Coordinates of C-alpha atoms and ligand atoms in Angstrom, one line a residue:
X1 CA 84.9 118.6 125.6
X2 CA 85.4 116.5 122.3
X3 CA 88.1 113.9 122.9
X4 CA 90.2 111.6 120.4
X5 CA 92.0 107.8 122.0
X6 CA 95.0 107.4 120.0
X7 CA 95.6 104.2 120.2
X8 CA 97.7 101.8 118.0
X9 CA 98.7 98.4 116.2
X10 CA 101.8 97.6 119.0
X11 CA 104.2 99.7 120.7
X12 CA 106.7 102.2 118.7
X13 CA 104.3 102.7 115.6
X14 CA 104.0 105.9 116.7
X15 CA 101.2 106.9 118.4
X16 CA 103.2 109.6 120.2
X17 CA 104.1 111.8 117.5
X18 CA 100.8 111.5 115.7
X19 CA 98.7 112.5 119.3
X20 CA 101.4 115.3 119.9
X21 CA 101.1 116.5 116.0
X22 CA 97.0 116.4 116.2
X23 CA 97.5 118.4 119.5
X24 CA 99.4 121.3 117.8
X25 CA 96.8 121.2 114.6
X26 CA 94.0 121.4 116.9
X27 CA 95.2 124.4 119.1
X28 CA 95.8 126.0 115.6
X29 CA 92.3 126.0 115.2
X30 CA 92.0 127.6 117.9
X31 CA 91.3 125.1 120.1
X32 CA 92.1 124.5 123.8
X33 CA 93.0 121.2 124.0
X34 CA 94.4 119.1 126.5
X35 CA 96.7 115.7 126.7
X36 CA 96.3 113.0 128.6
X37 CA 98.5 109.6 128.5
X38 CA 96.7 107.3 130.9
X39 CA 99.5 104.9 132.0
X40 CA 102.6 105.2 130.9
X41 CA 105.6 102.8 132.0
X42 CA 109.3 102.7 131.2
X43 CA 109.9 106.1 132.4
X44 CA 111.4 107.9 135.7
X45 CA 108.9 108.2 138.5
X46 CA 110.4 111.6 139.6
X47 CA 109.9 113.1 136.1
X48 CA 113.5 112.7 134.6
X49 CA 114.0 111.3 131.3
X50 CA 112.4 111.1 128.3
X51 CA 108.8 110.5 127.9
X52 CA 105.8 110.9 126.1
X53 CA 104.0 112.7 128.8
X54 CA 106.3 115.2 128.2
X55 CA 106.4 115.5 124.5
X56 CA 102.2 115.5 124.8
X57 CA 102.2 118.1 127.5
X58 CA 104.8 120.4 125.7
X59 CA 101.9 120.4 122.1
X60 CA 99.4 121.1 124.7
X61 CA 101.5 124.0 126.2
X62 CA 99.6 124.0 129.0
X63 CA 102.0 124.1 131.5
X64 CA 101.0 121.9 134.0
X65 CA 102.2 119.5 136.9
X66 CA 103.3 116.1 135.0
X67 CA 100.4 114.5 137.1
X68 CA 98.3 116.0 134.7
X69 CA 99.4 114.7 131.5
X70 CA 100.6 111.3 133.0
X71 CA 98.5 110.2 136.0
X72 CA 99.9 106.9 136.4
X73 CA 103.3 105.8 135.5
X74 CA 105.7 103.2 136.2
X75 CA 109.6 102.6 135.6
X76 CA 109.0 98.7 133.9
X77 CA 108.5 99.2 130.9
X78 CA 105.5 96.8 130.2
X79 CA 101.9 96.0 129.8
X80 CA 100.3 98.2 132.6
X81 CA 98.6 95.6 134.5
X82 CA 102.4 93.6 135.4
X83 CA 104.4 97.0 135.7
X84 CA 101.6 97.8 138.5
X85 CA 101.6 94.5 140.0
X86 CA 105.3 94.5 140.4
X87 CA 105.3 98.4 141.8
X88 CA 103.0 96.2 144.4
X89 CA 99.9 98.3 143.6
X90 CA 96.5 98.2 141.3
X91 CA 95.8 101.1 138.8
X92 CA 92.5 103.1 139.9
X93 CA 90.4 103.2 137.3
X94 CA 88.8 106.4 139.9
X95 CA 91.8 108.1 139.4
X96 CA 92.0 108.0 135.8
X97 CA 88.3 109.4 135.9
X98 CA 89.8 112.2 137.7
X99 CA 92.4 112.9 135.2
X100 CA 90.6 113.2 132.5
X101 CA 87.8 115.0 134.0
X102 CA 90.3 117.9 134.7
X103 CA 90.5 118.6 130.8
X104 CA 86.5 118.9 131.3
X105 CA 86.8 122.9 130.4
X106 CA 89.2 122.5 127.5
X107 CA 87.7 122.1 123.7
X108 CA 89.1 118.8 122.9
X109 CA 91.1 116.1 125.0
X110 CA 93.6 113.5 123.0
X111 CA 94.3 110.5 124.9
X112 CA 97.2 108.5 123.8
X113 CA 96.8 104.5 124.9
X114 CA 99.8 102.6 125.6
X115 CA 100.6 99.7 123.3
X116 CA 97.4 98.8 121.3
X117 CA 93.7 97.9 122.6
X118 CA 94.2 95.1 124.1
X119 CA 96.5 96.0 126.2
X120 CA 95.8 95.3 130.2
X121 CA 95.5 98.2 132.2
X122 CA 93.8 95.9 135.4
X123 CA 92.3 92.3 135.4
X124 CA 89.2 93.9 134.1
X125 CA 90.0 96.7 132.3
X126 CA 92.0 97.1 129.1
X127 CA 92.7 100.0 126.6
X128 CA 89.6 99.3 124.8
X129 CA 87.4 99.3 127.5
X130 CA 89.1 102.8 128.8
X131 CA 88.0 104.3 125.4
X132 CA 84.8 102.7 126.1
X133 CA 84.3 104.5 129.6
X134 CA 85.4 108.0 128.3
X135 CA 83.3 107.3 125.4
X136 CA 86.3 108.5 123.1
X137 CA 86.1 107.3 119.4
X138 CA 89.6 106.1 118.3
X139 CA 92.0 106.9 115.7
X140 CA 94.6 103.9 114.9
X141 CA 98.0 104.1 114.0
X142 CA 99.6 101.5 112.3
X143 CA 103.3 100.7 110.4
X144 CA 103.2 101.4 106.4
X145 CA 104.5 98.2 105.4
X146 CA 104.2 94.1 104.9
X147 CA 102.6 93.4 108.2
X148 CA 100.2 95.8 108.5
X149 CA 97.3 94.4 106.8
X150 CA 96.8 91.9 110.2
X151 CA 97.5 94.1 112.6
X152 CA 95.3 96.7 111.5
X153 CA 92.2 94.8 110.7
X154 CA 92.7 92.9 114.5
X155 CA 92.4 96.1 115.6
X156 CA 89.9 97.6 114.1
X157 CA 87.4 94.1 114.6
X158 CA 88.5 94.5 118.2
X159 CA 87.6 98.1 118.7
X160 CA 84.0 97.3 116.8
X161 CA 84.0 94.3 118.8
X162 CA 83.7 96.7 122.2
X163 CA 81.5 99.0 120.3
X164 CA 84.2 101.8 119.6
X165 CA 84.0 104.0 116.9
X166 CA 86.9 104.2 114.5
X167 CA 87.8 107.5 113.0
X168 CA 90.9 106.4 111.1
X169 CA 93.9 104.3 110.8
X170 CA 96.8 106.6 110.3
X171 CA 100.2 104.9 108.8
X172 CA 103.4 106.0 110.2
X173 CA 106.8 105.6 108.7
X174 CA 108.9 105.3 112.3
X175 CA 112.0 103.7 109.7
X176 CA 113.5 104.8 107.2
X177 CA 112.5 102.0 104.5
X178 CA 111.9 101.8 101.1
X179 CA 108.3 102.9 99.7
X180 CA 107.8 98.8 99.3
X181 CA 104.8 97.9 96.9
X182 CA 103.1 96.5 100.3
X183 CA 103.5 100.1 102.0
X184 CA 101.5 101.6 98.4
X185 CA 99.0 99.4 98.4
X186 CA 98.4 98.8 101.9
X187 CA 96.5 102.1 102.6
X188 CA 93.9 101.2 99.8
X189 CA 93.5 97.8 100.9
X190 CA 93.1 98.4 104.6
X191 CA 89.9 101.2 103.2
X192 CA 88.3 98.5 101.1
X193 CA 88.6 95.3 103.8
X194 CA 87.4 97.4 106.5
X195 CA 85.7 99.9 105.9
X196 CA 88.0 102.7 108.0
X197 CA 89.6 105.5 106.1
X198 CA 93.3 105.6 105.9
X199 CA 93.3 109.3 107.0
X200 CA 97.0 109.7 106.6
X201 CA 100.6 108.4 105.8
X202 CA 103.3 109.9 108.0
X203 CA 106.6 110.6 106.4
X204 CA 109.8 109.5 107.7
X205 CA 111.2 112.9 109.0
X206 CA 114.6 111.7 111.4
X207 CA 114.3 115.0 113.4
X208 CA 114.8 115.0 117.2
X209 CA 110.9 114.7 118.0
X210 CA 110.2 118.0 119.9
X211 CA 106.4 119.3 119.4
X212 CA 107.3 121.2 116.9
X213 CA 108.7 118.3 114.7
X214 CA 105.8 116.0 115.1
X215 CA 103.8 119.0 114.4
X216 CA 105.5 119.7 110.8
X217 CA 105.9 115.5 110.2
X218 CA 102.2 115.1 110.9
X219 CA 100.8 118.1 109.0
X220 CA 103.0 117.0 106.0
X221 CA 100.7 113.4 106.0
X222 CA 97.9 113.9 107.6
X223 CA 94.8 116.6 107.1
X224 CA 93.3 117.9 110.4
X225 CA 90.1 119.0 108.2
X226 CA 89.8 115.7 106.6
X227 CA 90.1 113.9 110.2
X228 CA 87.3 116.8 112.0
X229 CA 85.3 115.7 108.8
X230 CA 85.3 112.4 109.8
X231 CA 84.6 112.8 112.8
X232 CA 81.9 114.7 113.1
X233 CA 80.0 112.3 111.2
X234 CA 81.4 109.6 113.2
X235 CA 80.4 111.7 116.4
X236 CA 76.9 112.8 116.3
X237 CA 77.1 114.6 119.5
X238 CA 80.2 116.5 119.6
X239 CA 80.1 117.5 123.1
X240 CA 79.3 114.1 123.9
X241 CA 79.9 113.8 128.4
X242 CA 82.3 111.6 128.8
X243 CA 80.7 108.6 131.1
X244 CA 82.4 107.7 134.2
X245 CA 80.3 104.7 134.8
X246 CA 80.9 102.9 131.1
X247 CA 81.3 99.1 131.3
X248 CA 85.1 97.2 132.1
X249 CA 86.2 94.4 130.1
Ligands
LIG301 N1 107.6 110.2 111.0 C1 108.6 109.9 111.8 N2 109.9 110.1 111.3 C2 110.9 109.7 112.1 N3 110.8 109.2 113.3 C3 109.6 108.9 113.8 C4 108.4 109.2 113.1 N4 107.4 108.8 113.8 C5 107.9 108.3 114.9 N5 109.2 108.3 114.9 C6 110.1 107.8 116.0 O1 109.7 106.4 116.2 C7 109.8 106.1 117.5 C8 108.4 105.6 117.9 O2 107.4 106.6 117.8 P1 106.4 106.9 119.0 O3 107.2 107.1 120.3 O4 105.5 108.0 118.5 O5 105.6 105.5 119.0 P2 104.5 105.1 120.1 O6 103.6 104.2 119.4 O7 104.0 106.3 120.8 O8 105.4 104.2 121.1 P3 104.9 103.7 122.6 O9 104.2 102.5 122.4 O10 106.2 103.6 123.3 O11 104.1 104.8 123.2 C9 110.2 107.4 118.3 O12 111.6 107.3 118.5 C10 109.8 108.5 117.3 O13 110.6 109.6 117.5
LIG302 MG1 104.0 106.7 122.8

């Protein structure tokens, strides 16, 4: 199994649609591919309402229980560490190994974080230190515009800093804005400070977000070849075990 941690620069830059989009370009290939979202919190524990388990697990199309897609989740919506600690429980890191180790037979796994890398998911583990222990290379999507420059460079020295390979930084246009000079000449600048391709720029599309949607959004700014390419070169074994045992932060 070949797996992908889509992670991003803060919350609502829109990680979802981009892992749901890559899911549906993957299966295209032929691919079996399965979708995982960690932790999620701010949703229904009994399944109701909208999520992004459920807009990962309809790309997948695999059909299966949400316990599958979305292990762990919790109705606060914040960092996962305090929306566990005031559900008056602690996140198993063991159970999370189990989750993903059920996509073991599938061709390709893509793991959306929640909020960026640094995000707590216990005292000693955060989302950087999960893509760590999978031994997933991650793909970072960031906002188009004046702002972006920061967050994206934090994130990609943070990732390096845990030893994380970064296949891309992948701009997303959640608003509707105008296409600023900072939002043109972001991309380029992002490439030359860091080093990380900008692999694509996601139009603004105001469509309800079903699969499909993000599908057509996603394919309209971002090249599944040009992102394999990538990664294979990133990814010198590509059916790299994921490790069980990989260090915490
Ligand atoms: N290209 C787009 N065009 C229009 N709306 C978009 C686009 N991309 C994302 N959105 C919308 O922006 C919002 C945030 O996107 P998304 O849920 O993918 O972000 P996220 O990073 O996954 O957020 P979270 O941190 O909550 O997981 C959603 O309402 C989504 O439908
Ligand atoms: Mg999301």
């Amino acid at each position: 199994m070949r797996g992908i941690f889509v992670s991003g620069t803060d919350t609502g830059v829109g990680k979802t649609v981009v892992a749901t989009g890559l899911i549906r370009m993957l299966r295209r290939l032929g691919s079996r591919v399965g979708a995982l979202k960690p932790v999620e919190t701010g949703v229904e524990i009994d399944g109701t309402g909208p999520a992004d388990w459920r807009l990962l697990a309809e790309a997948a199309g695999i059909g299966c229980p949400r316990e599958w897609v979305a292990p762990c989740v919790f109705p606060d919506p914040l960092a996962p560490l305090e929306a566990a600690r005031r559900s008056h429980t602690a996140i198993s890191i063991g159970s999370l190994d189990q989750a993903i180790q059920r996509f073991d037979a599938f061709d390709w796994v893509v793991v959306e974080g929640a909020g960026g890398l640094a995000v707590p998911i216990t005292e000693s583990l955060d989302m950087a230190g999960l893509a760590v222990r999978w031994n997933l290379p991650v793909l970072i999507v960031a906002r188009p515009g004046l702002g972006t420059i920061n967050h994206s460079l934090l994130s990609i020295t943070y990732a390096r800093s845990r030893g994380l390979e970064v296949v891309g930084v992948v701009l997303c246009h959640t608003v509707a804005a105008p296409d600023d000079v900072s939002a043109q000449t972001n991309p380029s600048l992002i490439q030359e400070l860091s080093g990380v391709p900008v692999l694509g720029i996601i139009p603004y599309r105001p469509a309800a977000m079903t699969a499909r949607a993000a599908e057509l959004v996603v394919t309209e700014g971002l090249s599944v070849e040009k992102l394999l390419l990538r990664y294979r070169q990133l990814v010198n074994a590509w059916a790299a075990p994921l490790s069980s045992s990989g260090s915490e932060r």
